[in-house]
Coordinates of C-alpha atoms and ligand atoms in Angstrom, one line a residue:
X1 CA 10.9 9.8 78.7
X2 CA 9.6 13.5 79.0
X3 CA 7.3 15.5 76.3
X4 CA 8.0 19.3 77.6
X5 CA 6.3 21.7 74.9
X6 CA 3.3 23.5 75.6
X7 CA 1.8 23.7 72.3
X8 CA 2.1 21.5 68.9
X9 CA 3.1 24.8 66.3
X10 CA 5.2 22.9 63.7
X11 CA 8.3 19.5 64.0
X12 CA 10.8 22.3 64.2
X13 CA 11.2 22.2 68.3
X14 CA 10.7 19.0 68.4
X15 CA 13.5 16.5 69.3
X16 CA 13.7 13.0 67.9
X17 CA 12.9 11.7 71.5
X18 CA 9.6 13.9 71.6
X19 CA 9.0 12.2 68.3
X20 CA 9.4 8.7 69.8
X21 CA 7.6 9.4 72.8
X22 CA 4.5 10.8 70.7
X23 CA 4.5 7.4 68.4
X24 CA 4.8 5.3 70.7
X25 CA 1.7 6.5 72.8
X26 CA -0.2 7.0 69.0
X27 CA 0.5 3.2 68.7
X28 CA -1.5 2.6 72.3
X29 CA -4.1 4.6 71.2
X30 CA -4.5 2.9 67.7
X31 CA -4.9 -0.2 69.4
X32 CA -7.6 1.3 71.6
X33 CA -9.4 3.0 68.2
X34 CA -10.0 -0.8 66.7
X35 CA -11.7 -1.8 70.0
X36 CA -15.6 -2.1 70.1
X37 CA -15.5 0.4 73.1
X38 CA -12.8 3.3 72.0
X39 CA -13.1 6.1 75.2
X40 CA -10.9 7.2 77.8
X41 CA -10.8 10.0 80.3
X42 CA -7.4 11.4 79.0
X43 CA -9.3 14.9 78.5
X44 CA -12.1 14.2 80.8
X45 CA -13.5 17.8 82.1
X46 CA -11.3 20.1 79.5
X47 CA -12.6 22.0 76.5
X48 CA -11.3 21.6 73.0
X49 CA -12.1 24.0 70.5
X50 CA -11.1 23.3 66.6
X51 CA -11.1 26.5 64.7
X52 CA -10.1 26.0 61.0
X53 CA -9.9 29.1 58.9
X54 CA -9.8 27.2 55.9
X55 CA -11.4 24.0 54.4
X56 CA -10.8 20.6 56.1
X57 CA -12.4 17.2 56.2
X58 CA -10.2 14.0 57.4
X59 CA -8.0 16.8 59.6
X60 CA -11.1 18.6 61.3
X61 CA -13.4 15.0 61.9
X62 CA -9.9 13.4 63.1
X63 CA -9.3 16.1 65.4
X64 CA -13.0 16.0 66.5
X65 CA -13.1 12.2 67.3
X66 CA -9.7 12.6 68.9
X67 CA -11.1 14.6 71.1
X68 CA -14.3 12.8 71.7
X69 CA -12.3 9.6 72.4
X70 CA -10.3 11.0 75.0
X71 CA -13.8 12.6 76.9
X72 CA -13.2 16.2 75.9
X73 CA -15.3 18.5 75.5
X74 CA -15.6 19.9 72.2
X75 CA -16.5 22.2 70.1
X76 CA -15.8 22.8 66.0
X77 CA -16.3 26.6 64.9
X78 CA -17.4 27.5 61.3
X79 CA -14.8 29.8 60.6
X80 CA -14.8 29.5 56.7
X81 CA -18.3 31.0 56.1
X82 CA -16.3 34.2 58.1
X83 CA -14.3 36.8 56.2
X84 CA -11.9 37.1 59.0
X85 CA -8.2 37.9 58.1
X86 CA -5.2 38.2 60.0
X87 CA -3.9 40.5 62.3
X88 CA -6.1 42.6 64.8
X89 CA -9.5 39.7 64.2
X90 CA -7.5 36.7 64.8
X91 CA -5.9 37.9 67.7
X92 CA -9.7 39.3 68.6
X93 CA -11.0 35.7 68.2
X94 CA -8.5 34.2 70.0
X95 CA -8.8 36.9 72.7
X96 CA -12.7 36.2 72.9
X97 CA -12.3 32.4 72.8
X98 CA -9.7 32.7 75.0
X99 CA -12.1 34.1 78.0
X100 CA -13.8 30.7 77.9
X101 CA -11.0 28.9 79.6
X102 CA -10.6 26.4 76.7
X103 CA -7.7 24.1 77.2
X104 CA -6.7 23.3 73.8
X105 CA -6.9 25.5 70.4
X106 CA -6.7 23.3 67.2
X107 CA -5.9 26.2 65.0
X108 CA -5.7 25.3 60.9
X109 CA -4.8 29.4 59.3
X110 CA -4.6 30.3 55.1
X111 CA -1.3 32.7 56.6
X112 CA 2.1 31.2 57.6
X113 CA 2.9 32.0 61.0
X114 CA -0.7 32.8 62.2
X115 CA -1.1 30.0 64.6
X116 CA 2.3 31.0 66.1
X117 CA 1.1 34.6 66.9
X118 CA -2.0 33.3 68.4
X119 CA -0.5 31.0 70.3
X120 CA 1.4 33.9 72.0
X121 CA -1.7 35.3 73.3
X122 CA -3.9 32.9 75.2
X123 CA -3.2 30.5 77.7
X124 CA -3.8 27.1 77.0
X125 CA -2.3 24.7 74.8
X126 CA -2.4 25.3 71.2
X127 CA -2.2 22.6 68.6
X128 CA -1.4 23.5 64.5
X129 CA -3.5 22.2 62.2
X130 CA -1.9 23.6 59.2
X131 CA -0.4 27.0 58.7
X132 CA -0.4 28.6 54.7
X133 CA 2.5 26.6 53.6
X134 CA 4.5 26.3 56.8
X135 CA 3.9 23.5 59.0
X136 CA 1.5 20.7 59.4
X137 CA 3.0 18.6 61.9
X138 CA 0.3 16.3 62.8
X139 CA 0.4 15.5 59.2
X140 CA 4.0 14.5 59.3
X141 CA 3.3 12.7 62.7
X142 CA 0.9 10.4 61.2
X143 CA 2.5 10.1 57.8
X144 CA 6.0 8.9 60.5
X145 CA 3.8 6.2 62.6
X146 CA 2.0 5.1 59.0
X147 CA 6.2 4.5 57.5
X148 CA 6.9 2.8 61.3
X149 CA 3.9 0.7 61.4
X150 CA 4.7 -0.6 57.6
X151 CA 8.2 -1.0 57.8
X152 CA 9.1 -1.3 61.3
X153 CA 11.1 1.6 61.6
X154 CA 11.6 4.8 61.0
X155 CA 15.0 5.6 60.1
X156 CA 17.8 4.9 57.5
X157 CA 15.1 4.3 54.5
X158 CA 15.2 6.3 51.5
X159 CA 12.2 8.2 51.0
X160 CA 10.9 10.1 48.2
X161 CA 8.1 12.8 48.6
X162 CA 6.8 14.1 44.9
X163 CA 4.9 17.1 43.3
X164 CA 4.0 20.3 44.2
X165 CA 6.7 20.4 47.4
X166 CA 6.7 24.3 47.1
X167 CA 3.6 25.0 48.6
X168 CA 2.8 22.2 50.5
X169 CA 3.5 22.4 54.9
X170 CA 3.1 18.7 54.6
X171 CA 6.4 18.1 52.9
X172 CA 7.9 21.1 54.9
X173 CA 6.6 19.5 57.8
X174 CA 7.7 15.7 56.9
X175 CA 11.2 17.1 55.6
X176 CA 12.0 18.0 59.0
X177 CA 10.5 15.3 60.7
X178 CA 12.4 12.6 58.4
X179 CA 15.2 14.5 57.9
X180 CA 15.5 14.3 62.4
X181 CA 15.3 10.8 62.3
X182 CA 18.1 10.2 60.1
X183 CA 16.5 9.3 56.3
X184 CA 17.4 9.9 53.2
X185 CA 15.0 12.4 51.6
X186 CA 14.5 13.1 47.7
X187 CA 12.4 15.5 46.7
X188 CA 10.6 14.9 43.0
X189 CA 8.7 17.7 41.0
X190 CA 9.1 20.0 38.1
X191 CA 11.6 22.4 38.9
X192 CA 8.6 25.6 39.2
X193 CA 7.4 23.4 41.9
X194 CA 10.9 23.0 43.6
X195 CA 11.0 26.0 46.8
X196 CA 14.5 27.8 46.1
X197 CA 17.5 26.5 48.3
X198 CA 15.9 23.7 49.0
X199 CA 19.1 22.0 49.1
X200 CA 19.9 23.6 52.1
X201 CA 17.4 21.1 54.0
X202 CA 20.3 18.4 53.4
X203 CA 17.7 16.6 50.4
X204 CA 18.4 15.3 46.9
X205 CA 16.4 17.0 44.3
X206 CA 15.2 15.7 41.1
X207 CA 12.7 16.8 38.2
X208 CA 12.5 12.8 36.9
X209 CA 10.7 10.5 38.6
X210 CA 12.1 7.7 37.0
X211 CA 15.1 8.5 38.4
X212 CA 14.4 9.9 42.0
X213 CA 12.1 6.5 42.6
X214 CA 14.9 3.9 42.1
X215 CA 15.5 1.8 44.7
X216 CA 13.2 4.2 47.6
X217 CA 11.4 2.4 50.1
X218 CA 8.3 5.5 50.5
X219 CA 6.7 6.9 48.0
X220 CA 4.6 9.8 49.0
X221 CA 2.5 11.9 46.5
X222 CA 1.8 15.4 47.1
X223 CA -1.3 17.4 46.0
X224 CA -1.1 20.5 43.8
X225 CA -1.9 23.0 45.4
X226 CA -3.8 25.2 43.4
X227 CA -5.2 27.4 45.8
X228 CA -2.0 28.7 46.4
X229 CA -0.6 29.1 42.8
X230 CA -0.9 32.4 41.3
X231 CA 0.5 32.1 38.1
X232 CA 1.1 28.6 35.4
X233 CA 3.2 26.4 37.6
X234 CA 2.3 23.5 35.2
X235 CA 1.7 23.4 31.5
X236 CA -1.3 21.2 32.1
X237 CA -2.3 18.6 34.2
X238 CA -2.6 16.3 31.4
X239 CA 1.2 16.5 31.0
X240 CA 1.4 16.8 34.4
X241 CA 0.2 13.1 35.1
X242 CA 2.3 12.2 32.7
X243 CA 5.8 13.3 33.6
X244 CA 5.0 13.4 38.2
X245 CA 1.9 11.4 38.4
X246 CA 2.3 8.1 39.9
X247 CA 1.5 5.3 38.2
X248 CA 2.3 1.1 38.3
X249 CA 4.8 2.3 35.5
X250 CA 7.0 4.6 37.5
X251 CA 6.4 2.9 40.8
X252 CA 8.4 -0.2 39.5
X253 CA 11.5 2.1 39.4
X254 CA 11.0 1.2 43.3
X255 CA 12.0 -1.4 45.6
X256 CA 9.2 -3.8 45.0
X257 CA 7.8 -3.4 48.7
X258 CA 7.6 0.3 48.5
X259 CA 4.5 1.7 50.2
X260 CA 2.3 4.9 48.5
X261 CA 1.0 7.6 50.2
X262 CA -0.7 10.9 50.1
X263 CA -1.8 13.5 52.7
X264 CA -5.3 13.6 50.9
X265 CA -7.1 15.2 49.6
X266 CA -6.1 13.1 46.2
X267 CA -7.0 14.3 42.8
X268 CA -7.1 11.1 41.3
X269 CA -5.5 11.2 37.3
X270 CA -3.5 14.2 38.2
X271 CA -1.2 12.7 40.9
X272 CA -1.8 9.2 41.1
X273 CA -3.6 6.8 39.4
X274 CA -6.8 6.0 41.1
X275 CA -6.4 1.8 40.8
X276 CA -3.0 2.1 42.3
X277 CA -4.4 4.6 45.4
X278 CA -6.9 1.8 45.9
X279 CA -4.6 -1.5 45.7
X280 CA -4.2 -2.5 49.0
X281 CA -1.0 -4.0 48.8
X282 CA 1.3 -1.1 48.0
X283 CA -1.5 2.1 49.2
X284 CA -1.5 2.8 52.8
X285 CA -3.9 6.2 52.2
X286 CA -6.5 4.2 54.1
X287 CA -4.1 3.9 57.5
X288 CA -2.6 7.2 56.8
X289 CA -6.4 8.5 57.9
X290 CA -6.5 6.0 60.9
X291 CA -2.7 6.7 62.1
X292 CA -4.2 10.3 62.2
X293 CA -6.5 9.8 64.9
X294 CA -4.4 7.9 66.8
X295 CA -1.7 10.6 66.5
X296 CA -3.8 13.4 67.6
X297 CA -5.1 11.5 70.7
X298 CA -1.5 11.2 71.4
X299 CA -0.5 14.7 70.9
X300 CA -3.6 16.1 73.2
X301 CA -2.6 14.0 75.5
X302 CA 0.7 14.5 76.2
X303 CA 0.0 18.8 76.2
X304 CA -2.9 18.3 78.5
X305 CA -1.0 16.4 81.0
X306 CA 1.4 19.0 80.3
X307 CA -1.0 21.7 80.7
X308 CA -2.1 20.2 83.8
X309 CA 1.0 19.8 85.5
X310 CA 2.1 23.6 84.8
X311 CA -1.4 24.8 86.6
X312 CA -0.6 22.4 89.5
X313 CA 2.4 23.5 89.8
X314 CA 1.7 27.3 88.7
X315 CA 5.1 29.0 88.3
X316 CA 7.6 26.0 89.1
X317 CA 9.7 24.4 86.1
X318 CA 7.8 20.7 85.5
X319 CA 8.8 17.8 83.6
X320 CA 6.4 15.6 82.1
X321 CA 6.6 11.9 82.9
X322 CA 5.0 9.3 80.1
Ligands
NCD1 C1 -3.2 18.6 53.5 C2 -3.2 20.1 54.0 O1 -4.3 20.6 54.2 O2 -2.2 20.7 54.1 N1 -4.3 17.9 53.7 C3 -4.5 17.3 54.9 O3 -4.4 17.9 56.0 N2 -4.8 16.0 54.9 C4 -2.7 18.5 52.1 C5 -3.5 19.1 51.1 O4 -4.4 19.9 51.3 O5 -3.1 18.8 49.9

């Protein structure tokens, strides 16, 4: 089994077998993450630098004890204090950073596209964590190995991702990622949260969630995204709860060992009821968080062995054995 990218930018390039290969080695390293004694030397002697552009907690600490765990070196820049845009500064930044030989970029970017233009211009590997409302494909990774781990596989189940899908990269991102490994998709949400052509992704799409819950096996709740709305994309959130937010009500309209999810961070009353994120027999928020470390220790690992084998091998084509 090969992993042959050089950088993490979005699921897009990725091939079902890269997706395999990339849970399968998460799954080693969650079993080394409930151990007393969690390191290895995966990243011993490389630099990691996390630069997020915009606010993060569980994806900038996951990343960081990823990183930790695997003997890295690394480093967490406060970029949101900064009023840098994009264009000629980002490109400066990464040109600066760039001279310190780091060997891995975990880039989260406001602008769609951003960490795919810096990724063109420095030389080590670059991992996405989160472009504007593109991709977010740890995200998806971990969301895949949470739905794997709970229902011991990760295709032919009918999943239903609700809310605000038009401005979220996580349900880009998980679209593509389920959609590769041969699921059933529906997507739930007022129809002003709905991205135009949508259909085009090969989903169902619904605007009742009475109706696009019956019978799924994955229930996963998205934030709204407010800080990407400019204009009334819901009446109120009051109403809002009440037609898209997930309660024990609507989730009985699924197969009664549906799991819940969300991506977090949850606004509790607006998108899901806050006794039904915490009851530990349908919720799996909690591992959702856990997978996430697991998947990033994964992903690093396989782009700095990657990384590793292109300098030893400067300018010959290399294949990556896991
Ligand atoms: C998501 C993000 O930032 O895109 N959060 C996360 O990484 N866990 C989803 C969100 O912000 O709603």
């Amino acid at each position: 089994m090969s992993f042959n990218h050089d950088h993490l930018l979005g699921i897009e390039p990725l091939a079902p077998s890269d997706i395999t290969t990339l849970l399968d080695l998460a799954d080693q390293y969650a079993a080394l993450n409930r151990r007393d004694v969690k390191h290895t030397d995966a990243l011993a002697g490389l630099t990691q630098i996390n630069m997020f552009f915009e606010n993060s907690t569980r994806t900038q600490a996951s990343f960081e004890i990823a990183g930790k765990r695997l003997g890295a070196d690394v480093m967490s820049m406060a970029m949101q204090a900064s009023s840098i845009k994009k264009g000629e500064t980002l490109i400066d930044t990464a040109m600066t950073l760039n001279a310190m030989h780091p060997d891995l970029l975990v880039v989260r970017h406001p602008q769609s596209g951003a960490v795919d233009l810096l990724a063109q211009k420095v030389n080590c590997a670059v991992l996405n964590a989160g472009d504007g409302r593109h991709e977010h494909p740890t995200q998806a990774l971990l969301d895949a190995l949470t739905i794997r781990r709970a229902k011991g596989r990760l295709h032919r189940l009918n999943i239903a991702i609700c809310g605000d899908i038009a401005h979220s990269r996580v349900a880009r991102s998980n679209i593509l990622l389920l959609g590769k490994m041969e699921n059933r998709i529906r997507l739930i949400g007022p129809p002003t949260l709905m991205p135009s052509r949508i259909a085009e992704f090969g989903v169902e799409v619904y605007d009742d969630m009475a109706r696009g819950l019956d019978g799924v096996d994955v229930v996963m709740m998205l934030r709204l995204q407010r800080e990407r709305m400019d204009g009334g994309f819901i009446p109120s959130e009051r109403e809002y709860y009440h037609r898209y937010g997930l309660d024990a009500e609507k989730l009985a309209h699924a197969r009664d060992d549906a799991i819940v999810m969300h991506p977090g961070p949850m606004n509790r009353g607006v998108e899901i009821d806050g006794e039904l994120a915490d009851d530990i027999n349908r919720s799996v928020i909690q591992e959702q968080v856990e997978m996430g470390v697991a998947v990033r220790m994964a992903a690093m690992d396989l782009l700095a062995r990657r990384l590793r084998s292109r300098r030893s091998n400067a300018g010959k084509p290399t294949e990556v054995m896991v």
